[in-house]
Amino acid sequence: MSDTFSTGDYFSNQADAYATYRPSYPAEMAAWIVQHLPRRELAWECGCGSGQATKIFAPHFQRIVASDLSQSQLSQAPALPNVVWQQTPAEKSLLPNHCVDFIFVAQAFHWFEPTAFWQEVNRVLRTDGWIAIMSYGKCRIDNVAVDRICHDLYENVLGPYWPPERRLVEEGYASIDFPFSRVSSPPFQIVCSWTLEQLLGYFESWSATQRYIQDNSIS
């Protein structure tokens, strides 16, 4: 297994596929969250990848700092006038103390070291700030036959290749020790109308797919 995988960077190899085929997040989710915030001056997104969630929150803030470990991922991010992209770990940002109104993490928390991350959150977040941790699980496809094939790919073909951290996503982050007051939210869905090429590109962006390709010497 390559150094890329052994160091926990599962997405640099396929950063272009991730940027092209990963779905965006519902705009109504961002709108629901930001209506509760006392201020919208500065947000910090941790593990931003190539900006799928950044794009839906950017219109709501004066400034966003979006950080990720992977420079390959960041190089695929869009140019947004109020967003600063930084290559820093989620556990050690470059932000001053208690300056952030809102922290959000989309499809990335399971890669963090939680104790160190919560310490960093407490350091940079304002006393009345908010943090949102979000993820999406396995996709469901309307076509029953295709959905069955995709399920077999996920569970059986790629099953041994998923990093153990993926279990947190599969359980909807239900077991994480969240050290802040919780707020119930409405359910949100990501709904896409994809071609076969787009669906296959999404599969290509998976960490398990890349591990399978490497371990089986597929070019």
Short mmCIF file of N, CA and C in Angstrom, two decimals, residues 77-150:
data_model
loop_
_atom_site.label_atom_id
_atom_site.label_comp_id
_atom_site.label_asym_id
_atom_site.label_seq_id
_atom_site.Cartn_x
_atom_site.Cartn_y
_atom_site.Cartn_z
N ALA A 77 -10.29 23.09 -6.19
CA ALA A 77 -11.37 23.91 -5.63
C ALA A 77 -11.62 25.14 -6.51
N PRO A 78 -12.87 25.62 -6.52
CA PRO A 78 -13.20 26.78 -7.35
C PRO A 78 -12.69 28.08 -6.73
N ALA A 79 -12.49 29.06 -7.56
CA ALA A 79 -12.13 30.39 -7.06
C ALA A 79 -13.39 31.09 -6.59
N LEU A 80 -13.46 31.36 -5.31
CA LEU A 80 -14.60 32.05 -4.72
C LEU A 80 -14.09 33.30 -4.03
N PRO A 81 -14.70 34.46 -4.25
CA PRO A 81 -14.10 35.73 -3.80
C PRO A 81 -13.96 35.86 -2.29
N ASN A 82 -14.80 35.18 -1.52
CA ASN A 82 -14.74 35.31 -0.07
C ASN A 82 -14.19 34.07 0.62
N VAL A 83 -13.53 33.19 -0.13
CA VAL A 83 -13.00 31.95 0.43
C VAL A 83 -11.48 31.92 0.32
N VAL A 84 -10.82 31.62 1.44
CA VAL A 84 -9.37 31.41 1.47
C VAL A 84 -9.14 29.91 1.65
N TRP A 85 -8.40 29.32 0.73
CA TRP A 85 -8.10 27.88 0.80
C TRP A 85 -6.75 27.68 1.46
N GLN A 86 -6.70 26.78 2.46
CA GLN A 86 -5.45 26.56 3.19
C GLN A 86 -5.16 25.07 3.33
N GLN A 87 -3.89 24.72 3.19
CA GLN A 87 -3.47 23.34 3.42
C GLN A 87 -3.00 23.21 4.87
N THR A 88 -3.93 22.89 5.74
CA THR A 88 -3.63 22.70 7.15
C THR A 88 -4.48 21.56 7.70
N PRO A 89 -4.01 20.88 8.74
CA PRO A 89 -4.83 19.83 9.35
C PRO A 89 -5.98 20.42 10.16
N ALA A 90 -7.05 19.66 10.27
CA ALA A 90 -8.20 20.12 11.04
C ALA A 90 -7.85 20.29 12.51
N GLU A 91 -6.88 19.54 12.98
CA GLU A 91 -6.53 19.58 14.39
C GLU A 91 -5.61 20.74 14.75
N LYS A 92 -5.13 21.46 13.74
CA LYS A 92 -4.20 22.56 14.02
C LYS A 92 -4.32 23.61 12.92
N SER A 93 -5.29 24.47 13.07
CA SER A 93 -5.51 25.51 12.07
C SER A 93 -4.56 26.69 12.29
N LEU A 94 -4.62 27.64 11.39
CA LEU A 94 -3.83 28.87 11.53
C LEU A 94 -4.67 30.03 12.06
N LEU A 95 -5.84 29.73 12.58
CA LEU A 95 -6.78 30.76 12.99
C LEU A 95 -6.48 31.30 14.39
N PRO A 96 -6.77 32.59 14.65
CA PRO A 96 -6.62 33.14 16.00
C PRO A 96 -7.67 32.55 16.95
N ASN A 97 -7.47 32.78 18.21
CA ASN A 97 -8.42 32.30 19.23
C ASN A 97 -9.77 32.99 19.09
N HIS A 98 -10.83 32.21 19.23
CA HIS A 98 -12.21 32.70 19.36
C HIS A 98 -12.59 33.74 18.31
N CYS A 99 -12.33 33.39 17.06
CA CYS A 99 -12.61 34.32 15.96
C CYS A 99 -13.69 33.82 15.01
N VAL A 100 -14.09 32.55 15.15
CA VAL A 100 -14.94 31.91 14.15
C VAL A 100 -16.39 31.87 14.63
N ASP A 101 -17.31 32.25 13.74
CA ASP A 101 -18.74 32.20 14.06
C ASP A 101 -19.34 30.82 13.80
N PHE A 102 -18.78 30.10 12.83
CA PHE A 102 -19.38 28.83 12.43
C PHE A 102 -18.29 27.92 11.89
N ILE A 103 -18.29 26.67 12.35
CA ILE A 103 -17.39 25.64 11.86
C ILE A 103 -18.24 24.55 11.22
N PHE A 104 -17.85 24.11 10.04
CA PHE A 104 -18.59 23.00 9.44
C PHE A 104 -17.62 21.99 8.84
N VAL A 105 -18.06 20.73 8.91
CA VAL A 105 -17.27 19.60 8.43
C VAL A 105 -18.21 18.73 7.60
N ALA A 106 -17.91 18.54 6.34
CA ALA A 106 -18.77 17.78 5.45
C ALA A 106 -18.02 16.56 4.92
N GLN A 107 -18.49 15.38 5.31
CA GLN A 107 -17.94 14.11 4.82
C GLN A 107 -16.45 13.99 5.12
N ALA A 108 -16.05 14.46 6.31
CA ALA A 108 -14.61 14.43 6.63
C ALA A 108 -14.32 14.15 8.10
N PHE A 109 -15.27 14.31 8.98
CA PHE A 109 -14.97 14.19 10.41
C PHE A 109 -14.35 12.84 10.77
N HIS A 110 -14.76 11.79 10.08
CA HIS A 110 -14.28 10.45 10.41
C HIS A 110 -12.78 10.28 10.16
N TRP A 111 -12.17 11.23 9.44
CA TRP A 111 -10.72 11.17 9.22
C TRP A 111 -9.93 11.92 10.30
N PHE A 112 -10.61 12.65 11.17
CA PHE A 112 -9.92 13.50 12.15
C PHE A 112 -9.55 12.71 13.40
N GLU A 113 -8.59 13.26 14.14
CA GLU A 113 -8.31 12.76 15.49
C GLU A 113 -9.24 13.55 16.41
N PRO A 114 -10.29 12.93 16.96
CA PRO A 114 -11.37 13.71 17.58
C PRO A 114 -10.95 14.55 18.77
N THR A 115 -10.15 14.02 19.67
CA THR A 115 -9.78 14.79 20.86
C THR A 115 -9.06 16.08 20.48
N ALA A 116 -8.08 15.97 19.60
CA ALA A 116 -7.33 17.15 19.17
C ALA A 116 -8.21 18.11 18.38
N PHE A 117 -9.14 17.56 17.59
CA PHE A 117 -10.02 18.43 16.82
C PHE A 117 -10.95 19.21 17.74
N TRP A 118 -11.54 18.56 18.73
CA TRP A 118 -12.44 19.28 19.65
C TRP A 118 -11.68 20.36 20.39
N GLN A 119 -10.43 20.11 20.73
CA GLN A 119 -9.62 21.14 21.39
C GLN A 119 -9.43 22.35 20.48
N GLU A 120 -9.20 22.09 19.19
CA GLU A 120 -9.02 23.19 18.24
C GLU A 120 -10.34 23.94 18.04
N VAL A 121 -11.44 23.23 18.02
CA VAL A 121 -12.75 23.87 17.92
C VAL A 121 -12.97 24.81 19.09
N ASN A 122 -12.71 24.34 20.29
CA ASN A 122 -12.87 25.19 21.48
C ASN A 122 -11.95 26.40 21.45
N ARG A 123 -10.80 26.26 20.83
CA ARG A 123 -9.86 27.38 20.78
C ARG A 123 -10.32 28.47 19.82
N VAL A 124 -10.83 28.08 18.64
CA VAL A 124 -11.10 29.09 17.60
C VAL A 124 -12.54 29.56 17.56
N LEU A 125 -13.48 28.80 18.12
CA LEU A 125 -14.90 29.13 18.00
C LEU A 125 -15.29 30.19 19.03
N ARG A 126 -16.11 31.14 18.62
CA ARG A 126 -16.66 32.11 19.55
C ARG A 126 -17.56 31.40 20.56
N THR A 127 -17.79 32.03 21.70
CA THR A 127 -18.59 31.39 22.75
C THR A 127 -20.02 31.12 22.30
N ASP A 128 -20.54 31.92 21.38
CA ASP A 128 -21.89 31.68 20.88
C ASP A 128 -21.87 31.12 19.46
N GLY A 129 -20.73 30.56 19.05
CA GLY A 129 -20.62 30.00 17.71
C GLY A 129 -21.27 28.64 17.59
N TRP A 130 -21.39 28.20 16.35
CA TRP A 130 -22.00 26.91 16.04
C TRP A 130 -21.00 26.04 15.30
N ILE A 131 -21.21 24.71 15.44
CA ILE A 131 -20.46 23.75 14.64
C ILE A 131 -21.45 22.74 14.07
N ALA A 132 -21.27 22.38 12.81
CA ALA A 132 -22.12 21.39 12.15
C ALA A 132 -21.25 20.30 11.55
N ILE A 133 -21.57 19.05 11.88
CA ILE A 133 -20.89 17.89 11.34
C ILE A 133 -21.89 17.15 10.46
N MET A 134 -21.57 16.98 9.20
CA MET A 134 -22.54 16.37 8.27
C MET A 134 -21.86 15.31 7.42
N SER A 135 -22.66 14.37 6.95
CA SER A 135 -22.14 13.33 6.05
C SER A 135 -23.30 12.74 5.26
N TYR A 136 -22.96 12.00 4.22
CA TYR A 136 -23.96 11.21 3.49
C TYR A 136 -23.46 9.78 3.41
N GLY A 137 -24.38 8.83 3.44
CA GLY A 137 -24.01 7.42 3.44
C GLY A 137 -24.09 6.81 2.05
N LYS A 138 -24.44 5.53 1.99
CA LYS A 138 -24.52 4.82 0.72
C LYS A 138 -25.64 5.40 -0.14
N CYS A 139 -25.37 5.51 -1.43
CA CYS A 139 -26.40 6.04 -2.33
C CYS A 139 -27.45 4.97 -2.60
N ARG A 140 -28.64 5.40 -2.90
CA ARG A 140 -29.74 4.52 -3.30
C ARG A 140 -30.17 4.92 -4.71
N ILE A 141 -30.32 3.94 -5.57
CA ILE A 141 -30.63 4.19 -6.97
C ILE A 141 -32.03 3.69 -7.26
N ASP A 142 -32.80 4.47 -8.01
CA ASP A 142 -34.20 4.14 -8.27
C ASP A 142 -34.36 2.82 -9.02
N ASN A 143 -33.45 2.54 -9.92
CA ASN A 143 -33.50 1.28 -10.67
C ASN A 143 -33.06 0.14 -9.77
N VAL A 144 -33.97 -0.81 -9.51
CA VAL A 144 -33.69 -1.87 -8.54
C VAL A 144 -32.50 -2.73 -8.95
N ALA A 145 -32.42 -3.08 -10.21
CA ALA A 145 -31.32 -3.94 -10.67
C ALA A 145 -29.97 -3.23 -10.53
N VAL A 146 -29.92 -1.96 -10.90
CA VAL A 146 -28.68 -1.20 -10.77
C VAL A 146 -28.33 -1.00 -9.30
N ASP A 147 -29.32 -0.74 -8.49
CA ASP A 147 -29.08 -0.56 -7.05
C ASP A 147 -28.49 -1.83 -6.44
N ARG A 148 -28.97 -2.98 -6.88
CA ARG A 148 -28.45 -4.25 -6.37
C ARG A 148 -26.98 -4.43 -6.75
N ILE A 149 -26.63 -4.06 -7.97
CA ILE A 149 -25.23 -4.15 -8.42
C ILE A 149 -24.34 -3.21 -7.60
N CYS A 150 -24.83 -2.01 -7.37
CA CYS A 150 -24.06 -1.03 -6.59
C CYS A 150 -23.87 -1.49 -5.16
#
